[in-house]
Amino acid sequence: MKQQIPLYLGIDGGGTKCKARLEDAQGNLLGEGLAGPANPVRGLALSQQAVLDSTLMALEQAKLGQGQLPSVNACLGLAGVNVALYANQYKNWRHPFAKLHVMSDLQAACLGAHGNQDGAVIICGTGFNAGAYINGQLTEVGGHGFELGDHASGARLGINAVRRVLEAIDGLCQHSSMTKAITSYTKCSNASALFETYHKATPSQFAALAPIVIQYAKQGDVHAVEIMRTCAAYIDLVVERLQKLCPPRFSMIGGIAEPMFQWLNKASQDALVDPLHSPEEGAILFARNNEH
Amino acid sequence: MKQQIPLYLGIDGGGTKCKARLEDAQGNLLGEGLAGPANPVRGLALSQQAVLDSTLMALEQAKLGQGQLPSVNACLGLAGVNVALYANQYKNWRHPFAKLHVMSDLQAACLGAHGNQDGAVIICGTGFNAGAYINGQLTEVGGHGFELGDHASGARLGINAVRRVLEAIDGLCQHSSMTKAITSYTKCSNASALFETYHKATPSQFAALAPIVIQYAKQGDVHAVEIMRTCAAYIDLVVERLQKLCPPRFSMIGGIAEPMFQWLNKASQDALVDPLHSPEEGAILFARNNEH
């Protein structure tokens, strides 16, 4: 099938997965793709591979081959490239696209959530990031990666759950349904096994435990509830901070956004509205508006 | 100088430094040595090099050469070897000593602190570890390494301080004297620079910031005080847990033990007594008692 150029590609690349969306010149969805982690903090080659894999998957779904890559106007929204080091690494990429824009996942999310208009956004997925674009100015809050930040993220829920299991094993707190569920899921019944499995685990591996925490928090499990409340309190702080900038719209997106919502305070809940579009649609909006 | 064999070597190897103590058969101190990190979790080769470096330094101070190594009865107390994986790695070491015992830093500390008698010990240095030896039985609490545990350690004080600086930069809390001092010490004035310097930093690099936290906590700095209190609350839990085993003696040692003491609750303060000897002396006690 011969496709009329140009094509438009939007990428939303986070710590666990990379989503691609391909549209034609008229804005019709041609195909979508999904690949692995695309955060360059965990490896540039891995990140670029995820971008290409998800793109080729989207092309394939559109019944197009990789021969079409030189017709693609691409915009990547990537976690991690808010750090200058990783943004610079991406600048030197000998990419196969007609044109390439690289922006933070935050900017793509904001463009999508508010339909290319001003607004603020909180992303809580595997990692955490938040910010506001107002009058052309970006204010970023939080993020800073798994080790130093991401205080309200799937990875943080997961590592806090593992820590709580270790504390229960140590006799520093009681076991609960959640610690037992984590023990069962991880197949680690003692501290040494948990250490060997998790002391160098990736954010994705920790985030894989987040659904267990979320599930048991809903049931009132004492440890799960405390972990959710700690994360929610951090989000409340971020909402309060960004509200001072009076964003016209404010959304929270990402894999744990929906289950986190009920744990936020009322002021945060009142501040947040549904996003209009996805981050990958936000990236495509940018590619269209910056074609020439 | 010709030395009468055998010689006795005790090693206390932690996440930041490795201390060696060399004694003769009569218990006279012949020499001491100090080398880099000896925790095998951060690298087996590095750990064994630190053991050898500190040993050769002690031999040199004793005016003995490395030709004496085959006369040395050695006992190493090492952080990390409570994990089976690292203990096994050490078992396969083709070491140069007459005899080699490897034990956890916790066991060496306990033997030293209580003169080869039963007791409990908390080690808070770069990392954290605690436990009790009572009637030949070891009960371990805490530890589990920097990522998953070490909740009251120099490394934890340091990373919490870096996190607080990032939160102040984000406008989520106020700057304080401590955050300004950390900014000045690290020469990182923005989030991106802090991220690049510290997102993959070692426990030692974080622990290097602990003296700043300790200093400002003494002066009542709001962030430093909260960081110290959080660590102290964890130690209080550990003390309470180990007190249930009724240890005849209970000591707290390590680089941040003395400055932490004033932040503990009264029950913890009342429970703790001064150690009798150092961990490296504890290791030597073991080498002497298990010579044949």
Coordinates of C-alpha atoms in Angstrom, one line a residue:
Chain A
M1 CA 0.0 0.0 0.0
K2 CA 1.4 3.4 -0.9
Q3 CA 0.9 6.1 1.7
Q4 CA 0.8 9.8 1.0
I5 CA 3.6 11.5 2.8
P6 CA 4.0 13.0 5.3
L7 CA 3.3 10.8 8.2
Y8 CA 3.2 12.0 11.9
L9 CA 4.5 10.0 14.8
G10 CA 4.0 10.7 18.5
I11 CA 5.9 8.8 21.1
D12 CA 5.2 8.5 24.9
G13 CA 8.2 6.8 26.4
G14 CA 8.4 6.1 30.1
G15 CA 10.3 3.8 32.5
T16 CA 8.3 0.7 31.7
K17 CA 6.9 1.1 28.2
C18 CA 7.1 3.1 25.0
K19 CA 3.8 3.9 23.1
A20 CA 3.8 5.0 19.5
R21 CA 1.0 6.6 17.5
L22 CA 1.1 7.1 13.8
E23 CA -1.3 9.5 11.9
D24 CA -1.6 10.6 8.4
A25 CA -1.7 14.2 7.2
Q26 CA -5.4 14.4 7.8
G27 CA -5.1 13.3 11.4
N28 CA -6.4 9.8 10.9
L29 CA -5.0 7.1 13.2
L30 CA -3.0 4.6 11.1
G31 CA -1.4 2.4 13.7
E32 CA -0.1 2.1 17.2
G33 CA 2.8 0.3 18.8
L34 CA 4.0 -0.7 22.2
A35 CA 7.6 -1.5 23.3
G36 CA 9.7 -1.7 26.4
P37 CA 11.3 1.0 28.6
A38 CA 12.3 4.2 26.8
N39 CA 13.8 6.2 29.6
P40 CA 17.4 6.9 28.5
V41 CA 18.5 7.1 32.2
R42 CA 18.4 3.3 32.1
G43 CA 20.4 3.1 28.9
L44 CA 20.4 5.2 25.7
A45 CA 20.6 2.2 23.3
L46 CA 17.7 0.5 25.0
S47 CA 15.6 3.7 24.8
Q48 CA 16.3 4.3 21.1
Q49 CA 15.5 0.6 20.4
A50 CA 12.2 1.0 22.2
V51 CA 11.4 4.0 20.1
L52 CA 12.2 2.2 16.9
D53 CA 10.4 -1.0 17.9
S54 CA 7.2 0.8 18.8
T55 CA 7.4 2.8 15.6
L56 CA 7.9 -0.2 13.4
M57 CA 4.9 -1.9 15.1
A58 CA 2.8 1.2 14.4
L59 CA 3.9 1.2 10.7
E60 CA 3.2 -2.5 10.4
Q61 CA -0.3 -2.0 11.9
A62 CA -0.7 0.7 9.2
K63 CA 0.4 -1.9 6.6
L64 CA 3.5 0.2 6.0
G65 CA 7.1 -0.9 6.1
Q66 CA 10.3 0.6 7.5
G67 CA 10.9 2.1 4.1
Q68 CA 8.4 4.8 5.1
L69 CA 10.6 6.0 8.0
P70 CA 12.1 8.9 5.9
S71 CA 8.5 10.2 5.5
V72 CA 7.8 10.3 9.2
N73 CA 7.7 13.6 11.2
A74 CA 8.4 12.3 14.7
C75 CA 8.1 13.9 18.1
L76 CA 9.2 11.9 21.1
G77 CA 8.0 12.7 24.6
L78 CA 10.5 10.9 26.8
A79 CA 11.0 10.5 30.6
G80 CA 14.5 11.5 31.6
V81 CA 15.3 14.0 28.9
N82 CA 14.4 16.8 31.3
V83 CA 18.0 16.1 32.4
A84 CA 20.4 17.9 30.1
L85 CA 22.8 14.9 29.9
Y86 CA 20.2 12.7 28.3
A87 CA 18.7 15.4 26.1
N88 CA 22.2 15.9 24.6
Q89 CA 22.7 12.2 24.0
Y90 CA 19.5 12.2 22.0
K91 CA 20.6 15.2 19.9
N92 CA 23.4 13.1 18.5
W93 CA 21.2 10.3 17.4
R94 CA 21.5 9.4 13.7
H95 CA 17.8 8.7 13.5
P96 CA 15.9 7.4 10.4
F97 CA 13.1 10.0 10.5
A98 CA 12.3 13.0 8.2
K99 CA 12.3 15.2 11.2
L100 CA 12.8 14.5 14.9
H101 CA 11.7 16.5 17.9
V102 CA 12.7 15.3 21.4
M103 CA 10.9 16.7 24.4
S104 CA 10.2 15.6 28.0
D105 CA 7.3 13.2 28.6
L106 CA 6.1 16.1 30.7
Q107 CA 5.8 18.5 27.8
A108 CA 4.1 15.9 25.6
A109 CA 1.7 15.0 28.4
C110 CA 0.9 18.7 28.9
L111 CA 0.3 19.4 25.2
G112 CA -1.9 16.3 25.0
A113 CA -3.8 16.8 28.2
H114 CA -4.7 20.4 27.4
G115 CA -5.0 20.3 23.7
N116 CA -1.9 22.4 23.0
Q117 CA -3.1 25.0 25.5
D118 CA -1.6 26.1 28.8
G119 CA -2.0 23.9 31.8
A120 CA -0.4 21.7 34.4
V121 CA 0.1 18.0 34.6
I122 CA 1.2 15.3 37.0
I123 CA 2.5 12.1 35.6
C124 CA 2.6 9.2 38.0
G125 CA 3.5 6.0 36.3
T126 CA 6.6 3.9 36.9
G127 CA 8.3 7.2 37.7
F128 CA 7.0 10.7 38.7
N129 CA 7.1 14.0 37.0
A130 CA 5.0 17.2 37.2
G131 CA 5.0 20.6 35.7
A132 CA 3.1 23.5 34.2
Y133 CA 3.4 25.3 30.8
I134 CA 2.0 28.8 31.2
N135 CA 2.6 31.6 28.8
G136 CA 5.4 29.7 27.1
Q137 CA 7.1 29.1 30.4
L138 CA 7.8 25.6 31.8
T139 CA 7.9 25.1 35.6
E140 CA 9.0 21.6 36.6
V141 CA 8.4 20.0 40.0
G142 CA 9.5 16.6 41.2
G143 CA 10.8 13.8 39.1
H144 CA 14.6 13.5 39.6
G145 CA 14.6 9.8 39.0
F146 CA 14.0 6.7 41.1
E147 CA 16.9 7.1 43.6
L148 CA 16.4 10.7 44.5
G149 CA 12.8 11.5 43.7
D150 CA 9.7 9.8 42.2
H151 CA 8.1 10.0 45.6
A152 CA 4.7 9.2 44.2
S153 CA 5.3 6.6 41.6
G154 CA 4.6 2.9 40.9
A155 CA 8.2 2.2 41.6
R156 CA 8.0 3.9 45.0
L157 CA 4.9 2.0 45.9
G158 CA 6.7 -1.2 45.1
I159 CA 10.0 -0.5 46.9
N160 CA 8.1 0.7 50.0
A161 CA 6.2 -2.6 49.9
V162 CA 9.4 -4.6 49.8
R163 CA 10.9 -2.6 52.6
R164 CA 7.7 -3.2 54.7
V165 CA 8.0 -7.0 54.1
L166 CA 11.7 -6.8 55.3
E167 CA 10.6 -4.9 58.4
A168 CA 7.9 -7.5 59.1
I169 CA 10.5 -10.3 58.7
D170 CA 12.7 -8.4 61.1
G171 CA 9.9 -8.2 63.7
L172 CA 9.8 -4.4 63.5
C173 CA 6.2 -4.5 62.5
Q174 CA 3.4 -7.0 62.0
H175 CA 2.8 -8.9 58.8
S176 CA -0.4 -8.0 57.0
S177 CA -2.3 -9.3 54.0
M178 CA -0.2 -7.1 51.8
T179 CA 3.1 -8.3 53.1
K180 CA 1.9 -11.9 52.7
A181 CA 0.7 -11.2 49.1
I182 CA 4.1 -9.6 48.2
T183 CA 5.9 -12.6 49.7
S184 CA 3.8 -14.9 47.7
Y185 CA 4.1 -12.9 44.4
T186 CA 7.9 -12.5 44.8
K187 CA 8.4 -16.1 45.9
C188 CA 10.9 -14.7 48.4
S189 CA 10.2 -16.0 51.9
N190 CA 13.2 -14.6 53.7
A191 CA 15.3 -11.4 53.8
S192 CA 18.2 -12.9 51.9
A193 CA 16.1 -13.9 49.0
L194 CA 14.3 -10.5 48.9
F195 CA 17.7 -8.8 48.9
E196 CA 19.1 -10.9 46.1
T197 CA 16.0 -10.3 43.9
Y198 CA 15.4 -6.6 44.6
H199 CA 18.6 -4.8 45.8
K200 CA 19.5 -3.9 42.2
A201 CA 16.0 -4.1 40.7
T202 CA 14.8 -1.6 38.1
P203 CA 12.0 0.9 38.7
S204 CA 9.9 -1.3 36.4
Q205 CA 10.4 -4.4 38.6
F206 CA 9.3 -2.4 41.7
A207 CA 6.4 -0.9 39.8
A208 CA 5.2 -4.4 39.0
L209 CA 4.4 -4.7 42.7
A210 CA 2.3 -1.5 42.8
P211 CA -1.0 -3.2 41.8
I212 CA -0.7 -5.4 44.9
V213 CA -0.3 -2.3 47.2
I214 CA -3.2 -0.6 45.5
Q215 CA -5.4 -3.6 45.8
Y216 CA -4.7 -4.1 49.5
A217 CA -5.0 -0.4 50.3
K218 CA -8.6 -0.5 49.0
Q219 CA -9.2 -3.3 51.5
G220 CA -7.8 -1.2 54.3
D221 CA -4.6 -3.1 54.8
V222 CA -2.6 -1.1 57.4
H223 CA 0.7 -1.1 55.5
A224 CA -0.8 -0.6 52.1
V225 CA -2.9 2.3 53.3
E226 CA 0.2 4.0 54.9
I227 CA 2.2 3.6 51.7
M228 CA -0.6 5.1 49.6
R229 CA -1.1 8.0 52.0
T230 CA 2.6 8.8 52.0
C231 CA 2.6 9.0 48.2
A232 CA -0.7 10.9 48.1
A233 CA 0.7 13.5 50.6
Y234 CA 3.6 14.2 48.2
I235 CA 1.1 14.6 45.3
D236 CA -0.9 17.0 47.4
L237 CA 2.2 19.1 48.0
V238 CA 2.9 19.2 44.2
V239 CA -0.7 20.1 43.4
E240 CA -0.6 23.0 45.9
R241 CA 2.7 24.2 44.5
L242 CA 1.6 24.1 40.9
Q243 CA -1.9 25.7 41.7
K244 CA 0.0 28.8 42.7
L245 CA 0.8 29.3 39.1
C246 CA -3.0 29.3 38.3
P247 CA -2.9 26.8 35.5
P248 CA -6.1 27.1 33.4
R249 CA -6.3 23.3 33.4
F250 CA -4.7 20.6 35.6
S251 CA -4.6 16.9 35.0
M252 CA -3.0 13.8 36.5
I253 CA -2.1 10.9 34.2
G254 CA -0.1 7.7 34.2
G255 CA -0.5 4.1 35.3
I256 CA -1.2 4.8 38.9
A257 CA -3.0 8.2 38.5
E258 CA -6.5 6.7 38.7
P259 CA -6.0 4.5 41.8
M260 CA -4.1 7.4 43.5
F261 CA -6.9 9.9 43.1
Q262 CA -9.1 8.6 46.0
W263 CA -6.1 9.1 48.4
L264 CA -5.6 12.8 47.6
N265 CA -7.0 15.5 49.8
K266 CA -10.1 17.3 48.7
A267 CA -8.2 20.4 47.4
S268 CA -6.2 18.2 45.0
Q269 CA -9.3 16.3 43.9
D270 CA -11.1 19.5 43.1
A271 CA -8.1 20.9 41.2
L272 CA -7.8 18.0 38.8
V273 CA -9.7 17.5 35.5
D274 CA -9.6 14.8 32.9
P275 CA -7.0 15.1 30.2
L276 CA -8.3 15.8 26.7
H277 CA -5.8 13.7 24.8
S278 CA -3.0 11.2 25.5
P279 CA 0.7 12.2 25.7
E280 CA 1.5 10.6 22.3
E281 CA -1.3 12.7 20.8
G282 CA 0.3 15.7 22.4
A283 CA 3.6 14.8 20.8
I284 CA 1.9 14.6 17.4
L285 CA 0.3 18.0 17.9
F286 CA 3.8 19.4 18.3
A287 CA 5.1 17.6 15.3
R288 CA 2.3 19.1 13.2
N289 CA 2.8 22.6 14.6
N290 CA 6.6 22.5 14.1
E291 CA 6.9 20.9 10.7
H292 CA 8.7 23.7 8.9
Chain B
M1 CA 63.0 -8.2 61.8
K2 CA 62.0 -11.8 62.3
Q3 CA 58.6 -12.2 63.9
Q4 CA 57.6 -15.2 65.9
I5 CA 54.7 -16.9 64.3
P6 CA 51.7 -17.0 64.5
L7 CA 50.3 -13.6 64.0
Y8 CA 46.7 -12.6 64.5
L9 CA 44.8 -10.3 62.2
G10 CA 41.3 -8.8 62.8
I11 CA 39.5 -6.9 60.0
D12 CA 36.5 -4.6 60.3
G13 CA 35.3 -4.0 56.8
G14 CA 32.4 -1.7 56.0
G15 CA 31.0 0.3 53.2
T16 CA 33.4 3.1 53.4
K17 CA 36.6 1.8 55.0
C18 CA 38.4 -1.4 56.0
K19 CA 40.3 -1.4 59.3
A20 CA 43.0 -4.0 60.1
R21 CA 44.6 -4.9 63.4
L22 CA 47.6 -7.1 63.8
E23 CA 48.6 -8.7 67.1
D24 CA 51.3 -11.2 68.1
A25 CA 50.7 -14.4 70.0
Q26 CA 50.9 -12.6 73.3
G27 CA 48.2 -10.1 72.3
N28 CA 50.5 -7.2 71.7
L29 CA 49.3 -4.7 69.1
L30 CA 51.9 -4.8 66.2
G31 CA 50.3 -2.6 63.6
E32 CA 47.1 -1.2 62.2
G33 CA 46.0 -0.4 58.6
L34 CA 43.2 1.5 56.9
A35 CA 41.9 1.0 53.3
G36 CA 38.8 1.7 51.2
P37 CA 35.4 0.1 51.1
A38 CA 35.3 -3.7 51.9
N39 CA 31.6 -4.5 51.5
P40 CA 31.5 -7.2 48.8
V41 CA 28.0 -6.0 47.7
R42 CA 29.8 -3.2 45.9
G43 CA 32.3 -5.6 44.3
L44 CA 34.2 -8.6 45.4
A45 CA 37.6 -7.7 43.9
L46 CA 37.4 -4.2 45.5
S47 CA 36.6 -5.8 48.9
Q48 CA 39.4 -8.3 48.8
Q49 CA 41.8 -5.6 47.7
A50 CA 40.8 -3.5 50.7
V51 CA 41.4 -6.4 53.0
L52 CA 44.9 -7.0 51.5
D53 CA 45.8 -3.3 51.4
S54 CA 44.9 -2.7 55.1
T55 CA 46.7 -5.9 56.1
L56 CA 49.9 -5.0 54.3
M57 CA 49.7 -1.6 55.9
A58 CA 49.4 -3.2 59.3
L59 CA 52.3 -5.5 58.5
E60 CA 54.4 -2.6 57.3
Q61 CA 53.7 -0.7 60.5
A62 CA 54.8 -3.8 62.4
K63 CA 58.0 -3.7 60.3
L64 CA 57.0 -6.9 58.6
G65 CA 56.7 -7.7 54.9
Q66 CA 54.1 -9.6 52.9
G67 CA 56.3 -12.6 53.3
Q68 CA 54.7 -13.0 56.7
L69 CA 51.2 -13.4 55.3
P70 CA 51.4 -17.3 55.5
S71 CA 51.9 -16.9 59.3
V72 CA 48.8 -14.8 59.7
N73 CA 45.7 -16.2 61.4
A74 CA 43.0 -13.9 60.0
C75 CA 39.4 -13.2 60.8
L76 CA 37.4 -10.8 58.7
G77 CA 34.3 -9.1 59.9
L78 CA 32.6 -7.8 56.7
A79 CA 29.5 -5.9 56.0
G80 CA 27.4 -7.7 53.3
V81 CA 28.5 -11.3 54.1
N82 CA 25.3 -11.9 56.1
V83 CA 23.9 -12.4 52.5
A84 CA 24.6 -15.9 51.5
L85 CA 25.6 -14.9 47.9
Y86 CA 28.6 -12.8 49.2
A87 CA 29.6 -15.3 51.9
N88 CA 29.9 -18.0 49.3
Q89 CA 32.0 -15.7 47.0
Y90 CA 34.4 -15.2 49.9
K91 CA 34.6 -19.0 50.6
N92 CA 36.3 -19.4 47.1
W93 CA 38.9 -16.8 47.7
R94 CA 42.5 -18.2 47.2
H95 CA 43.7 -16.1 50.1
P96 CA 47.3 -15.8 51.3
F97 CA 46.7 -16.3 55.0
A98 CA 47.6 -19.3 57.2
K99 CA 43.9 -19.5 58.1
L100 CA 40.9 -17.4 57.2
H101 CA 37.6 -17.0 59.0
V102 CA 35.0 -14.8 57.4
M103 CA 32.1 -13.5 59.5
S104 CA 29.6 -10.6 59.3
D105 CA 30.7 -7.3 60.6
L106 CA 27.8 -7.7 63.0
Q107 CA 29.3 -10.9 64.6
A108 CA 32.8 -9.3 64.8
A109 CA 31.2 -6.2 66.4
C110 CA 29.3 -8.2 68.9
L111 CA 32.3 -10.3 69.9
G112 CA 34.3 -7.1 70.3
A113 CA 31.7 -5.0 72.1
H114 CA 30.9 -7.7 74.7
G115 CA 34.3 -9.4 75.0
N116 CA 33.3 -12.7 73.4
Q117 CA 30.2 -12.8 75.7
D118 CA 26.5 -12.7 74.7
G119 CA 25.0 -9.4 73.8
A120 CA 23.4 -7.2 71.2
V121 CA 24.8 -4.6 68.9
I122 CA 23.7 -1.9 66.5
I123 CA 26.1 -0.8 63.8
C124 CA 25.3 2.5 62.2
G125 CA 28.1 3.6 59.9
T126 CA 27.8 4.1 56.2
G127 CA 25.3 1.3 56.3
F128 CA 23.1 -0.2 59.1
N129 CA 23.1 -3.6 60.7
A130 CA 21.9 -4.9 64.1
G131 CA 21.6 -8.2 65.9
A132 CA 22.1 -10.2 69.0
Y133 CA 24.1 -13.3 69.9
I134 CA 22.5 -15.1 72.8
N135 CA 23.2 -18.7 73.8
G136 CA 24.9 -19.3 70.5
Q137 CA 22.0 -18.1 68.5
L138 CA 22.2 -15.1 66.1
T139 CA 19.1 -12.9 65.6
E140 CA 19.6 -10.3 62.9
V141 CA 17.5 -7.2 62.4
G142 CA 17.8 -4.6 59.7
G143 CA 20.5 -4.0 57.3
H144 CA 19.5 -5.3 53.8
G145 CA 21.6 -2.8 52.0
F146 CA 21.3 0.7 50.9
E147 CA 18.4 0.4 48.5
L148 CA 16.1 -1.7 50.6
G149 CA 17.2 -1.0 54.2
D150 CA 19.9 0.8 56.1
H151 CA 17.2 3.2 57.4
A152 CA 19.5 4.6 60.1
S153 CA 22.8 5.0 58.4
G154 CA 25.2 7.7 57.2
A155 CA 24.2 6.9 53.7
R156 CA 20.5 7.4 54.6
L157 CA 21.2 10.7 56.3
G158 CA 23.0 11.8 53.1
I159 CA 20.4 10.8 50.5
N160 CA 17.6 12.2 52.6
A161 CA 19.5 15.5 52.7
V162 CA 19.9 15.5 48.9
R163 CA 16.2 14.7 48.5
R164 CA 15.4 17.6 50.8
V165 CA 17.5 20.0 48.7
L166 CA 15.6 18.9 45.6
E167 CA 12.3 19.5 47.3
A168 CA 13.4 22.9 48.3
I169 CA 14.5 23.6 44.7
D170 CA 11.1 22.4 43.6
G171 CA 9.4 24.8 45.9
L172 CA 7.8 22.0 47.9
C173 CA 9.5 23.1 51.1
Q174 CA 11.6 26.1 52.3
H175 CA 15.4 26.1 52.0
S176 CA 17.2 26.0 55.3
S177 CA 20.8 26.4 56.5
M178 CA 21.3 22.7 55.9
T179 CA 20.0 22.7 52.3
K180 CA 22.2 25.7 51.6
A181 CA 25.2 24.0 53.2
I182 CA 24.6 20.8 51.1
T183 CA 24.3 23.0 48.0
S184 CA 27.5 24.6 48.8
Y185 CA 29.4 21.4 49.6
T186 CA 28.1 19.6 46.5
K187 CA 28.6 22.6 44.2
C188 CA 25.3 21.6 42.7
S189 CA 23.0 24.7 42.5
N190 CA 20.2 23.1 40.4
A191 CA 18.2 19.9 40.2
S192 CA 19.9 18.7 37.0
A193 CA 23.4 19.0 38.5
L194 CA 22.3 17.2 41.7
F195 CA 20.8 14.5 39.7
E196 CA 23.9 13.9 37.6
T197 CA 26.1 13.8 40.6
Y198 CA 24.0 11.7 42.9
H199 CA 21.5 9.5 41.0
K200 CA 24.0 6.7 40.9
A201 CA 26.1 7.7 43.9
T202 CA 27.5 5.0 46.2
P203 CA 26.5 4.8 49.9
S204 CA 29.9 6.3 50.7
Q205 CA 29.2 9.3 48.6
F206 CA 25.9 9.9 50.4
A207 CA 27.5 9.1 53.8
A208 CA 30.0 11.9 53.2
L209 CA 27.1 14.3 53.6
A210 CA 26.1 13.0 57.0
P211 CA 28.3 15.2 59.0
I212 CA 26.5 18.2 57.5
V213 CA 23.1 16.9 58.5
I214 CA 24.4 16.1 62.0
Q215 CA 26.0 19.5 62.4
Y216 CA 22.8 21.4 61.4
A217 CA 20.5 19.1 63.4
K218 CA 22.5 20.2 66.5
Q219 CA 21.7 23.8 65.6
G220 CA 18.0 23.0 65.3
D221 CA 17.7 23.2 61.5
V222 CA 14.2 22.1 60.7
H223 CA 15.1 19.7 57.9
A224 CA 18.2 18.2 59.6
V225 CA 16.2 17.6 62.8
E226 CA 13.5 15.8 60.9
I227 CA 16.0 13.6 59.1
M228 CA 17.8 12.7 62.4
R229 CA 14.4 12.0 64.1
T230 CA 13.3 9.7 61.3
C231 CA 16.6 7.7 61.6
A232 CA 16.4 7.7 65.4
A233 CA 12.8 6.4 65.3
Y234 CA 14.0 3.4 63.3
I235 CA 16.8 2.7 65.8
D236 CA 14.3 3.0 68.7
L237 CA 12.2 0.2 67.0
V238 CA 15.3 -1.9 66.6
V239 CA 16.4 -1.4 70.2
E240 CA 12.9 -2.4 71.4
R241 CA 12.9 -5.5 69.2
L242 CA 16.3 -6.7 70.4
Q243 CA 15.6 -5.9 74.0
K244 CA 12.9 -8.6 73.9
L245 CA 15.7 -11.1 73.7
C246 CA 17.1 -9.8 77.0
P247 CA 20.7 -9.3 75.8
P248 CA 23.1 -9.1 78.8
R249 CA 24.8 -6.2 77.2
F250 CA 23.7 -3.8 74.3
S251 CA 26.0 -1.4 72.4
M252 CA 25.7 0.9 69.4
I253 CA 28.8 1.5 67.4
G254 CA 29.8 2.9 64.0
G255 CA 30.6 6.3 62.5
I256 CA 27.2 7.9 63.3
A257 CA 26.5 6.1 66.6
E258 CA 27.7 8.8 68.9
P259 CA 25.9 11.7 67.1
M260 CA 22.7 9.6 66.8
F261 CA 22.6 8.8 70.6
Q262 CA 21.0 12.1 71.6
W263 CA 18.1 11.7 69.2
L264 CA 17.1 8.3 70.6
N265 CA 14.2 8.0 73.0
K266 CA 15.0 7.5 76.7
A267 CA 14.3 3.7 76.7
S268 CA 16.9 3.3 74.0
Q269 CA 19.5 5.5 75.7
D270 CA 19.0 3.6 78.9
A271 CA 19.5 0.3 77.1
L272 CA 22.8 1.1 75.5
V273 CA 26.2 0.7 77.1
D274 CA 29.7 1.4 75.8
P275 CA 31.4 -1.4 73.8
L276 CA 34.4 -3.1 75.5
H277 CA 36.5 -3.5 72.4
S278 CA 36.4 -2.7 68.7
P279 CA 35.0 -5.0 66.0
E280 CA 38.6 -5.7 64.7
E281 CA 39.5 -6.8 68.2
G282 CA 36.4 -9.0 68.2
A283 CA 37.6 -10.6 65.0
I284 CA 41.0 -11.3 66.5
L285 CA 39.3 -12.9 69.6
F286 CA 37.6 -15.3 67.2
A287 CA 40.8 -16.1 65.3
R288 CA 42.5 -16.9 68.6
N289 CA 39.6 -19.1 69.8
N290 CA 39.3 -21.0 66.6
E291 CA 42.9 -21.6 65.8
H292 CA 42.9 -25.3 65.6

